[in-house]
mmCIF file of C-alpha atoms and ligand atoms in Angstrom:
data_model
loop_
_atom_site.group_PDB
_atom_site.id
_atom_site.type_symbol
_atom_site.label_atom_id
_atom_site.label_comp_id
_atom_site.label_asym_id
_atom_site.label_seq_id
_atom_site.Cartn_x
_atom_site.Cartn_y
_atom_site.Cartn_z
ATOM 1 C CA MET A 19 -0.364 0.224 0.165
ATOM 2 C CA HIS A 20 0.981 3.399 -0.706
ATOM 3 C CA ILE A 21 0.626 5.123 1.657
ATOM 4 C CA GLU A 22 1.252 9.232 1.482
ATOM 5 C CA LEU A 23 2.313 11.189 4.495
ATOM 6 C CA ASP A 24 0.830 14.278 5.775
ATOM 7 C CA ALA A 25 2.738 17.084 6.893
ATOM 8 C CA ALA A 26 2.978 16.178 10.813
ATOM 9 C CA GLN A 27 3.782 12.649 9.791
ATOM 10 C CA ALA A 28 6.279 13.978 7.429
ATOM 11 C CA ARG A 29 7.732 15.675 10.436
ATOM 12 C CA VAL A 30 8.147 12.465 12.501
ATOM 13 C CA ALA A 31 9.169 11.016 9.961
ATOM 14 C CA ASP A 32 11.983 13.828 9.756
ATOM 15 C CA GLN A 33 13.141 13.165 13.099
ATOM 16 C CA LEU A 34 13.305 9.428 12.851
ATOM 17 C CA ASP A 35 15.215 9.803 9.472
ATOM 18 C CA ALA A 36 17.549 12.050 11.987
ATOM 19 C CA LEU A 37 17.783 9.454 13.843
ATOM 20 C CA ALA A 38 18.312 7.095 12.312
ATOM 21 C CA GLN A 39 21.048 8.296 10.539
ATOM 22 C CA ALA A 40 23.454 9.439 13.503
ATOM 23 C CA LEU A 41 22.823 5.897 14.520
ATOM 24 C CA LYS A 42 23.740 4.732 11.282
ATOM 25 C CA ALA A 43 27.443 7.057 12.542
ATOM 26 C CA SER A 44 27.314 5.618 16.055
ATOM 27 C CA GLN A 45 28.044 2.112 15.293
ATOM 28 C CA GLY A 46 31.524 3.729 13.419
ATOM 29 C CA GLY A 47 32.761 3.477 10.684
ATOM 30 C CA GLY A 48 33.813 0.158 10.145
ATOM 31 C CA PHE A 49 37.028 -1.412 10.936
ATOM 32 C CA PHE A 50 39.348 1.451 11.471
ATOM 33 C CA ALA A 51 36.643 3.284 13.743
ATOM 34 C CA ARG A 52 36.807 0.656 15.911
ATOM 35 C CA LEU A 53 40.570 0.412 15.978
ATOM 36 C CA ILE A 54 40.947 4.228 16.532
ATOM 37 C CA SER A 55 38.160 3.724 19.028
ATOM 38 C CA ARG A 56 36.454 6.736 18.239
ATOM 39 C CA LYS A 57 34.562 7.402 21.120
ATOM 40 C CA VAL A 58 30.661 8.745 19.291
ATOM 41 C CA GLU A 59 28.168 10.286 21.363
ATOM 42 C CA LEU A 60 25.179 7.930 21.235
ATOM 43 C CA PRO A 61 21.824 9.676 19.613
ATOM 44 C CA LYS A 62 18.787 10.742 21.515
ATOM 45 C CA GLY A 63 15.871 7.877 21.466
ATOM 46 C CA LEU A 64 12.737 9.584 20.352
ATOM 47 C CA TYR A 65 9.141 9.415 21.853
ATOM 48 C CA ILE A 66 6.585 9.748 19.978
ATOM 49 C CA TRP A 67 3.062 10.481 21.494
ATOM 50 C CA GLY A 68 -0.695 11.383 20.068
ATOM 51 C CA HIS A 69 -3.814 10.883 19.704
ATOM 52 C CA VAL A 70 -4.741 7.042 18.390
ATOM 53 C CA GLY A 71 -4.709 6.466 14.903
ATOM 54 C CA ARG A 72 -2.510 8.831 13.705
ATOM 55 C CA GLY A 73 0.531 7.047 12.259
ATOM 56 C CA LYS A 74 2.619 6.686 15.217
ATOM 57 C CA THR A 75 3.314 2.333 14.842
ATOM 58 C CA MET A 76 3.039 2.950 10.858
ATOM 59 C CA LEU A 77 6.265 5.735 11.351
ATOM 60 C CA MET A 78 7.875 4.146 14.345
ATOM 61 C CA ASP A 79 7.890 0.483 12.014
ATOM 62 C CA SER A 80 9.290 1.483 8.934
ATOM 63 C CA PHE A 81 11.786 3.396 10.730
ATOM 64 C CA PHE A 82 13.004 0.307 12.511
ATOM 65 C CA GLU A 83 12.672 -1.749 9.162
ATOM 66 C CA ALA A 84 14.860 0.848 7.682
ATOM 67 C CA ALA A 85 17.474 1.252 11.100
ATOM 68 C CA LYS A 86 20.590 0.192 9.821
ATOM 69 C CA VAL A 87 22.003 -1.337 13.665
ATOM 70 C CA GLU A 88 22.252 -4.274 14.112
ATOM 71 C CA PRO A 89 20.979 -6.138 16.246
ATOM 72 C CA LYS A 90 17.109 -4.200 16.589
ATOM 73 C CA ARG A 91 13.950 -5.302 18.618
ATOM 74 C CA ARG A 92 11.096 -4.231 18.306
ATOM 75 C CA VAL A 93 8.505 -4.950 20.534
ATOM 76 C CA HIS A 94 4.973 -4.104 22.360
ATOM 77 C CA PHE A 95 5.578 -1.991 25.198
ATOM 78 C CA HIS A 96 2.458 -4.516 27.582
ATOM 79 C CA GLY A 97 5.157 -7.477 26.566
ATOM 80 C CA PHE A 98 8.370 -6.130 26.760
ATOM 81 C CA MET A 99 7.354 -5.497 30.461
ATOM 82 C CA GLN A 100 5.509 -9.226 31.219
ATOM 83 C CA GLU A 101 9.402 -10.265 30.000
ATOM 84 C CA VAL A 102 11.077 -8.709 32.684
ATOM 85 C CA HIS A 103 9.195 -8.730 35.500
ATOM 86 C CA ALA A 104 9.219 -12.922 34.390
ATOM 87 C CA ALA A 105 13.124 -12.233 34.354
ATOM 88 C CA ARG A 106 13.344 -10.922 37.346
ATOM 89 C CA ALA A 107 11.275 -14.146 39.649
ATOM 90 C CA LYS A 108 13.449 -16.003 38.108
ATOM 91 C CA ILE A 109 16.998 -14.138 38.475
ATOM 92 C CA LYS A 110 18.794 -14.299 41.741
ATOM 93 C CA SER A 111 21.643 -12.147 42.585
ATOM 94 C CA ASP A 112 22.371 -8.878 43.591
ATOM 95 C CA ASP A 113 21.618 -6.675 40.981
ATOM 96 C CA VAL A 114 18.395 -8.405 38.886
ATOM 97 C CA ILE A 115 18.209 -5.432 36.567
ATOM 98 C CA ALA A 116 21.636 -4.578 35.799
ATOM 99 C CA ASP A 117 21.322 -8.596 35.005
ATOM 100 C CA ILE A 118 17.964 -8.670 33.361
ATOM 101 C CA ALA A 119 19.774 -4.777 31.069
ATOM 102 C CA ASP A 120 23.190 -7.242 29.867
ATOM 103 C CA GLY A 121 20.329 -9.498 28.526
ATOM 104 C CA LEU A 122 18.224 -6.910 26.319
ATOM 105 C CA ALA A 123 21.935 -4.893 25.165
ATOM 106 C CA ALA A 124 22.432 -8.084 24.482
ATOM 107 C CA LYS A 125 20.317 -8.653 21.818
ATOM 108 C CA ALA A 126 19.004 -5.261 20.818
ATOM 109 C CA LYS A 127 20.969 -2.014 20.195
ATOM 110 C CA LEU A 128 17.414 -0.211 19.318
ATOM 111 C CA LEU A 129 14.343 -0.945 21.375
ATOM 112 C CA CYS A 130 11.138 0.416 19.660
ATOM 113 C CA LEU A 131 8.267 0.170 22.123
ATOM 114 C CA ASP A 132 4.242 0.306 20.996
ATOM 115 C CA GLU A 133 1.732 1.507 23.096
ATOM 116 C CA MET A 134 4.147 2.741 26.443
ATOM 117 C CA GLN A 135 1.552 3.083 29.174
ATOM 118 C CA VAL A 136 2.572 2.840 32.679
ATOM 119 C CA VAL A 137 -1.066 1.677 34.122
ATOM 120 C CA ASP A 138 1.151 -0.877 37.058
ATOM 121 C CA ILE A 139 2.901 0.238 39.936
ATOM 122 C CA ALA A 140 4.882 -2.350 39.519
ATOM 123 C CA ASP A 141 5.978 -1.212 36.292
ATOM 124 C CA ALA A 142 6.322 2.220 37.289
ATOM 125 C CA MET A 143 8.886 1.106 40.051
ATOM 126 C CA ILE A 144 10.941 -0.730 38.427
ATOM 127 C CA LEU A 145 10.662 1.374 34.995
ATOM 128 C CA GLY A 146 13.275 4.411 36.111
ATOM 129 C CA ARG A 147 15.984 1.826 37.336
ATOM 130 C CA LEU A 148 15.489 -0.340 34.139
ATOM 131 C CA PHE A 149 15.843 2.136 31.542
ATOM 132 C CA GLU A 150 18.454 3.947 33.252
ATOM 133 C CA ALA A 151 20.620 0.226 33.176
ATOM 134 C CA LEU A 152 19.755 0.096 28.892
ATOM 135 C CA TRP A 153 21.259 4.004 27.701
ATOM 136 C CA ALA A 154 23.660 2.973 30.312
ATOM 137 C CA ARG A 155 24.830 0.273 28.185
ATOM 138 C CA GLY A 156 24.685 2.273 24.767
ATOM 139 C CA VAL A 157 20.039 1.088 23.852
ATOM 140 C CA VAL A 158 18.940 3.548 22.023
ATOM 141 C CA ILE A 159 15.533 3.308 23.095
ATOM 142 C CA VAL A 160 12.293 4.544 20.582
ATOM 143 C CA THR A 161 8.195 4.052 21.822
ATOM 144 C CA THR A 162 5.432 5.157 20.837
ATOM 145 C CA SER A 163 2.630 6.321 23.559
ATOM 146 C CA ASN A 164 -0.823 8.181 23.435
ATOM 147 C CA GLN A 165 0.287 10.268 26.779
ATOM 148 C CA PRO A 166 2.506 12.551 26.783
ATOM 149 C CA PRO A 167 5.455 11.713 29.277
ATOM 150 C CA ASP A 168 4.515 13.758 32.037
ATOM 151 C CA GLY A 169 0.808 11.882 31.329
ATOM 152 C CA LEU A 170 2.251 9.151 32.348
ATOM 153 C CA TYR A 171 0.953 6.677 35.517
ATOM 154 C CA LYS A 172 -1.080 9.746 35.627
ATOM 155 C CA ASP A 173 -2.733 9.547 39.885
ATOM 156 C CA GLY A 174 -0.512 6.161 39.961
ATOM 157 C CA LEU A 175 -0.140 5.209 43.577
ATOM 158 C CA ASN A 176 3.140 7.141 45.211
ATOM 159 C CA ARG A 177 3.673 9.135 41.267
ATOM 160 C CA GLN A 178 5.861 11.506 43.262
ATOM 161 C CA LEU A 179 8.807 8.240 42.793
ATOM 162 C CA PHE A 180 7.796 8.092 39.228
ATOM 163 C CA LEU A 181 8.684 11.184 38.808
ATOM 164 C CA PRO A 182 12.314 11.440 38.540
ATOM 165 C CA PHE A 183 12.382 8.934 35.717
ATOM 166 C CA VAL A 184 9.961 11.100 33.818
ATOM 167 C CA ALA A 185 12.320 13.403 33.905
ATOM 168 C CA ARG A 186 15.604 11.477 32.918
ATOM 169 C CA LEU A 187 12.877 10.938 29.853
ATOM 170 C CA LYS A 188 13.160 14.098 28.887
ATOM 171 C CA GLU A 189 16.698 14.376 29.110
ATOM 172 C CA GLN A 190 17.276 10.963 27.571
ATOM 173 C CA MET A 191 14.538 10.547 24.418
ATOM 174 C CA ASP A 192 13.725 13.264 22.211
ATOM 175 C CA VAL A 193 9.607 13.768 22.335
ATOM 176 C CA VAL A 194 7.770 14.799 19.075
ATOM 177 C CA HIS A 195 4.090 14.803 19.075
ATOM 178 C CA LEU A 196 2.402 13.966 16.754
ATOM 179 C CA GLY A 197 -0.220 16.350 16.381
ATOM 180 C CA ASP A 198 -2.877 17.682 13.503
ATOM 181 C CA GLY A 199 -2.942 15.326 11.222
ATOM 182 C CA LYS A 200 -6.067 12.677 10.761
ATOM 183 C CA ASP A 201 -6.822 9.832 12.422
ATOM 184 C CA TYR A 202 -6.919 7.443 9.291
ATOM 185 C CA ARG A 203 -8.531 4.288 11.736
ATOM 186 C CA LEU A 204 -12.000 6.915 12.069
ATOM 187 C CA GLY A 205 -12.666 6.074 8.234
ATOM 188 C CA ARG A 206 -13.003 2.332 8.731
ATOM 189 C CA VAL A 207 -15.873 3.002 11.166
ATOM 190 C CA ALA A 208 -16.994 7.014 10.267
ATOM 191 C CA ALA A 209 -19.898 5.141 8.561
ATOM 192 C CA ASP A 210 -21.163 2.407 11.204
ATOM 193 C CA ASP A 211 -23.573 3.194 13.840
ATOM 194 C CA LEU A 212 -21.425 3.423 16.970
ATOM 195 C CA TYR A 213 -24.392 3.176 18.970
ATOM 196 C CA VAL A 214 -26.446 -0.430 18.093
ATOM 197 C CA PHE A 215 -29.895 -2.152 19.521
ATOM 198 C CA PRO A 216 -31.285 -4.091 20.366
ATOM 199 C CA LEU A 217 -29.259 -6.797 21.907
ATOM 200 C CA GLY A 218 -28.557 -10.701 19.575
ATOM 201 C CA PRO A 219 -26.285 -11.622 17.732
ATOM 202 C CA ILE A 220 -26.317 -8.629 14.924
ATOM 203 C CA ALA A 221 -24.998 -6.226 17.257
ATOM 204 C CA ASP A 222 -22.601 -8.414 19.272
ATOM 205 C CA ALA A 223 -21.486 -8.944 15.098
ATOM 206 C CA ALA A 224 -21.304 -5.103 14.982
ATOM 207 C CA LEU A 225 -19.248 -3.687 17.554
ATOM 208 C CA GLY A 226 -17.575 -7.246 16.349
ATOM 209 C CA ARG A 227 -16.541 -5.203 13.555
ATOM 210 C CA ILE A 228 -16.112 -1.469 14.579
ATOM 211 C CA TRP A 229 -13.533 -3.364 17.177
ATOM 212 C CA ASP A 230 -11.482 -4.328 14.321
ATOM 213 C CA GLY A 231 -11.558 -1.166 11.928
ATOM 214 C CA LEU A 232 -10.949 0.330 15.440
ATOM 215 C CA THR A 233 -7.511 -2.786 16.417
ATOM 216 C CA ASP A 234 -6.647 -3.180 13.377
ATOM 217 C CA GLY A 235 -7.503 -6.043 13.932
ATOM 218 C CA GLU A 236 -6.481 -6.942 16.846
ATOM 219 C CA SER A 237 -8.220 -9.131 20.216
ATOM 220 C CA GLY A 238 -6.140 -7.724 22.678
ATOM 221 C CA GLU A 239 -5.221 -8.381 25.961
ATOM 222 C CA ALA A 240 -6.204 -8.040 29.378
ATOM 223 C CA LEU A 241 -5.162 -5.729 31.208
ATOM 224 C CA ASP A 242 -4.830 -4.425 35.153
ATOM 225 C CA ILE A 243 -5.257 -0.758 35.683
ATOM 226 C CA GLU A 244 -3.586 0.833 39.196
ATOM 227 C CA VAL A 245 -6.326 2.288 41.069
ATOM 228 C CA LEU A 246 -5.792 4.157 44.426
ATOM 229 C CA GLY A 247 -3.976 0.528 45.503
ATOM 230 C CA ARG A 248 -6.385 -1.543 43.979
ATOM 231 C CA LYS A 249 -6.393 -3.073 40.371
ATOM 232 C CA LEU A 250 -9.605 -2.087 37.598
ATOM 233 C CA HIS A 251 -9.393 -5.568 35.835
ATOM 234 C CA VAL A 252 -10.336 -4.617 31.522
ATOM 235 C CA PRO A 253 -10.880 -7.425 30.444
ATOM 236 C CA GLN A 254 -9.559 -6.323 26.351
ATOM 237 C CA SER A 255 -7.921 -3.750 25.591
ATOM 238 C CA ALA A 256 -5.613 -2.739 22.079
ATOM 239 C CA HIS A 257 -4.851 0.100 20.184
ATOM 240 C CA SER A 258 -5.758 2.531 22.981
ATOM 241 C CA CYS A 259 -9.283 1.523 23.309
ATOM 242 C CA ALA A 260 -10.459 -1.113 25.845
ATOM 243 C CA ARG A 261 -13.485 -3.399 25.351
ATOM 244 C CA PHE A 262 -16.124 -3.765 28.766
ATOM 245 C CA SER A 263 -19.526 -6.286 29.545
ATOM 246 C CA PHE A 264 -21.650 -4.052 30.905
ATOM 247 C CA ASP A 265 -21.804 -5.870 33.913
ATOM 248 C CA ALA A 266 -18.015 -6.118 33.672
ATOM 249 C CA LEU A 267 -18.110 -2.266 34.321
ATOM 250 C CA CYS A 268 -21.562 -1.528 36.153
ATOM 251 C CA ARG A 269 -22.062 -4.472 37.957
ATOM 252 C CA ALA A 270 -19.272 -5.194 39.580
ATOM 253 C CA PRO A 271 -18.675 -2.072 42.706
ATOM 254 C CA LEU A 272 -16.749 0.680 40.390
ATOM 255 C CA ALA A 273 -16.613 3.635 41.520
ATOM 256 C CA ALA A 274 -15.594 7.467 40.131
ATOM 257 C CA PRO A 275 -11.735 7.105 40.313
ATOM 258 C CA ASP A 276 -12.472 4.089 38.186
ATOM 259 C CA TYR A 277 -13.993 5.287 35.171
ATOM 260 C CA LEU A 278 -11.740 8.239 35.470
ATOM 261 C CA ALA A 279 -8.862 5.746 35.247
ATOM 262 C CA LEU A 280 -10.056 4.442 32.127
ATOM 263 C CA ALA A 281 -10.974 7.735 30.265
ATOM 264 C CA ARG A 282 -7.352 8.484 31.622
ATOM 265 C CA ASN A 283 -5.835 4.941 29.740
ATOM 266 C CA PHE A 284 -8.220 5.182 27.407
ATOM 267 C CA ASP A 285 -9.109 6.768 23.946
ATOM 268 C CA THR A 286 -12.311 5.261 23.096
ATOM 269 C CA VAL A 287 -14.039 2.724 25.064
ATOM 270 C CA PHE A 288 -16.222 -0.266 24.586
ATOM 271 C CA VAL A 289 -19.923 -1.473 26.629
ATOM 272 C CA GLU A 290 -21.378 -4.331 25.393
ATOM 273 C CA GLN A 291 -24.859 -5.735 26.239
ATOM 274 C CA VAL A 292 -26.609 -2.615 28.913
ATOM 275 C CA PRO A 293 -29.814 -3.490 29.427
ATOM 276 C CA VAL A 294 -32.851 -1.878 29.490
ATOM 277 C CA PHE A 295 -32.634 -0.592 33.762
ATOM 278 C CA LYS A 296 -35.902 -2.297 35.690
ATOM 279 C CA ALA A 297 -36.197 -0.121 38.984
ATOM 280 C CA SER A 298 -34.506 -2.395 41.047
ATOM 281 C CA GLU A 299 -31.782 -1.858 39.595
ATOM 282 C CA ARG A 300 -30.213 2.094 40.419
ATOM 283 C CA ASN A 301 -27.011 0.825 41.813
ATOM 284 C CA GLU A 302 -26.025 -0.152 38.642
ATOM 285 C CA ALA A 303 -27.998 2.396 36.676
ATOM 286 C CA LYS A 304 -26.424 5.160 38.838
ATOM 287 C CA ARG A 305 -22.782 3.852 37.796
ATOM 288 C CA PHE A 306 -24.257 4.026 34.174
ATOM 289 C CA ILE A 307 -24.603 7.710 34.589
ATOM 290 C CA LEU A 308 -20.784 7.699 36.148
ATOM 291 C CA ALA A 309 -19.354 6.061 33.549
ATOM 292 C CA ILE A 310 -21.003 7.823 30.984
ATOM 293 C CA ASP A 311 -20.971 11.775 32.977
ATOM 294 C CA THR A 312 -16.663 10.511 32.972
ATOM 295 C CA LEU A 313 -16.300 9.634 30.167
ATOM 296 C CA TYR A 314 -17.618 12.316 28.221
ATOM 297 C CA ASP A 315 -16.198 14.799 30.253
ATOM 298 C CA ALA A 316 -13.210 13.371 29.027
ATOM 299 C CA GLY A 317 -13.586 13.543 25.660
ATOM 300 C CA THR A 318 -13.399 9.903 25.664
ATOM 301 C CA ARG A 319 -15.277 7.707 22.438
ATOM 302 C CA LEU A 320 -17.434 5.521 23.068
ATOM 303 C CA VAL A 321 -19.026 2.547 21.369
ATOM 304 C CA VAL A 322 -22.098 0.992 23.045
ATOM 305 C CA SER A 323 -24.937 -1.606 22.003
ATOM 306 C CA ALA A 324 -27.506 -1.597 24.250
ATOM 307 C CA ALA A 325 -31.287 -3.638 24.756
ATOM 308 C CA ALA A 326 -32.697 0.139 23.624
ATOM 309 C CA ALA A 327 -32.464 3.241 22.292
ATOM 310 C CA PRO A 328 -30.566 5.158 24.819
ATOM 311 C CA GLU A 329 -33.742 7.543 25.902
ATOM 312 C CA ALA A 330 -35.908 4.149 26.713
ATOM 313 C CA LEU A 331 -32.666 2.347 28.916
ATOM 314 C CA CYS A 332 -34.154 4.276 32.312
ATOM 315 C CA THR A 333 -37.395 5.088 32.180
ATOM 316 C CA VAL A 334 -38.487 4.427 35.855
ATOM 317 C CA GLY A 335 -37.125 4.201 39.473
ATOM 318 C CA PRO A 336 -35.286 6.887 41.026
ATOM 319 C CA HIS A 337 -32.564 7.815 38.535
ATOM 320 C CA LYS A 338 -34.840 8.012 36.020
ATOM 321 C CA LEU A 339 -34.794 12.062 35.280
ATOM 322 C CA GLU A 340 -31.176 12.279 35.729
ATOM 323 C CA PHE A 341 -30.769 10.073 32.375
ATOM 324 C CA GLN A 342 -32.430 11.624 30.602
ATOM 325 C CA ARG A 343 -28.618 13.664 30.996
ATOM 326 C CA THR A 344 -27.204 10.640 29.921
ATOM 327 C CA ALA A 345 -29.589 9.024 26.787
ATOM 328 C CA SER A 346 -28.919 12.941 25.597
ATOM 329 C CA ARG A 347 -25.190 12.478 25.967
ATOM 330 C CA LEU A 348 -25.231 9.012 24.180
ATOM 331 C CA ARG A 349 -26.391 10.359 21.171
ATOM 332 C CA GLU A 350 -23.640 13.505 21.400
ATOM 333 C CA MET A 351 -20.563 10.625 21.795
ATOM 334 C CA GLN A 352 -22.303 8.515 18.519
ATOM 335 C CA SER A 353 -21.254 11.652 16.806
ATOM 336 C CA LEU A 354 -19.047 11.675 13.771
ATOM 337 C CA SER A 355 -18.347 16.110 15.072
ATOM 338 C CA TRP A 356 -17.730 13.728 18.996
ATOM 339 C CA TRP A 357 -15.049 10.991 17.175
ATOM 340 C CA GLN A 358 -13.418 13.823 15.367
ATOM 341 C CA LYS A 359 -12.616 16.006 18.481
ATOM 342 C CA VAL A 360 -8.492 15.891 19.180
ATOM 343 C CA ALA A 361 -8.357 14.515 23.223
HETATM 344 N N1 LIG N 417 -0.751 8.714 5.612
HETATM 345 C C1 LIG N 417 -1.586 7.637 6.251
HETATM 346 N N2 LIG N 417 -2.419 7.284 4.198
HETATM 347 C C2 LIG N 417 -2.911 5.888 5.063
HETATM 348 N N3 LIG N 417 -2.975 5.258 5.952
HETATM 349 C C3 LIG N 417 -2.529 5.630 6.826
HETATM 350 C C4 LIG N 417 -1.445 6.665 7.414
HETATM 351 N N4 LIG N 417 -1.290 6.816 8.275
HETATM 352 C C5 LIG N 417 -1.545 5.916 9.200
HETATM 353 N N5 LIG N 417 -2.398 5.480 8.334
HETATM 354 C C6 LIG N 417 -2.698 4.099 9.170
HETATM 355 O O1 LIG N 417 -3.913 4.219 9.969
HETATM 356 C C7 LIG N 417 -3.785 3.200 10.669
HETATM 357 C C8 LIG N 417 -3.464 3.723 12.372
HETATM 358 O O2 LIG N 417 -2.244 4.178 12.061
HETATM 359 P P1 LIG N 417 -0.995 3.395 12.766
HETATM 360 O O3 LIG N 417 0.060 3.738 13.054
HETATM 361 O O4 LIG N 417 -1.706 1.772 13.293
HETATM 362 O O5 LIG N 417 -2.195 4.446 14.476
HETATM 363 P P2 LIG N 417 -1.229 5.265 15.905
HETATM 364 O O6 LIG N 417 -0.832 4.350 16.266
HETATM 365 O O7 LIG N 417 -1.103 6.402 15.531
HETATM 366 O O8 LIG N 417 -2.815 4.955 17.049
HETATM 367 C C9 LIG N 417 -3.176 1.917 10.783
HETATM 368 O O9 LIG N 417 -3.756 0.957 9.514
HETATM 369 C C10 LIG N 417 -1.903 2.735 9.567
HETATM 370 O O10 LIG N 417 -1.260 2.014 8.223
HETATM 371 MG MG1 LIG N 418 -0.023 2.477 17.098
#
């Protein structure tokens, strides 16, 4: 497929090109350069952040393919951290992080990490030492993220212990924002209804199609997000989309901080199987109202399958009046202008 870069992408591509050149130079000019052991300064890495669908992964992947540095490695950030934690559990030594970094550095002079996202205190507490050890071993790191460095691990437990890492990251990596430009994935779902009813196989299939369109067909993985020292379980996540059943989102005892954490960590939230509320289901209705309000305030994109149209979901019980606002927000959140808004 021929891809024509837009202006914002072209700027990032230029920076990646410059990095590719610098990497080539830092590999030394061959035998003679190594013979006189010319010390070449290690180029800075790149931290590419921006809204979903902007082409961050596409840009990083084409840079990775073209980069003339060996060995090199490209991996999903979440998978990378799982590997690190697994190694931590296995290695017995005085300096586990140093040993892990030795292993990683032997496998990659260039490490490309897709979708950096820090939601877990276990990750947050070792990232600083890990990246420091990698930088010390001459590993150049390139990452994509949908958050700026200052937005990483926002509201996480003991965040103050994480902040020195953010500062170091900004020293060791050039931070580039893929700002304007368009969401190339949006085109794939723009023609779809994003609030689907009634429930049934047709609605399920429709949400499956929308998920595939937004995640390039990735089934994704479960994720635990740290919220006030607890874990919020996200059953399915990929490409900044999170997918919940109504039961998992609103029958489980979740509260405002959970919905806020969702809004902070994902661009798009799927909620499947929203029922018509019975008068007795006032906790469920209240949580749903809270979830929608929170996602609305954060400008989050929403995909819903429900038993009925928004106005018909909650017509009995103590929350029926309040629900009128929710119904109107559910409608607004389906509009193309909502989806085009940059978070
Ligand atoms: N300039 C472009 N022209 C056409 N398609 C593009 C362009 N930029 C990105 N895409 C496509 O849009 C989709 C989203 O890009 P991706 O790199 O996955 O975004 P991000 O990582 O920022 O979420 C991908 O399928 C990608 O190939
Ligand atoms: Mg991506």
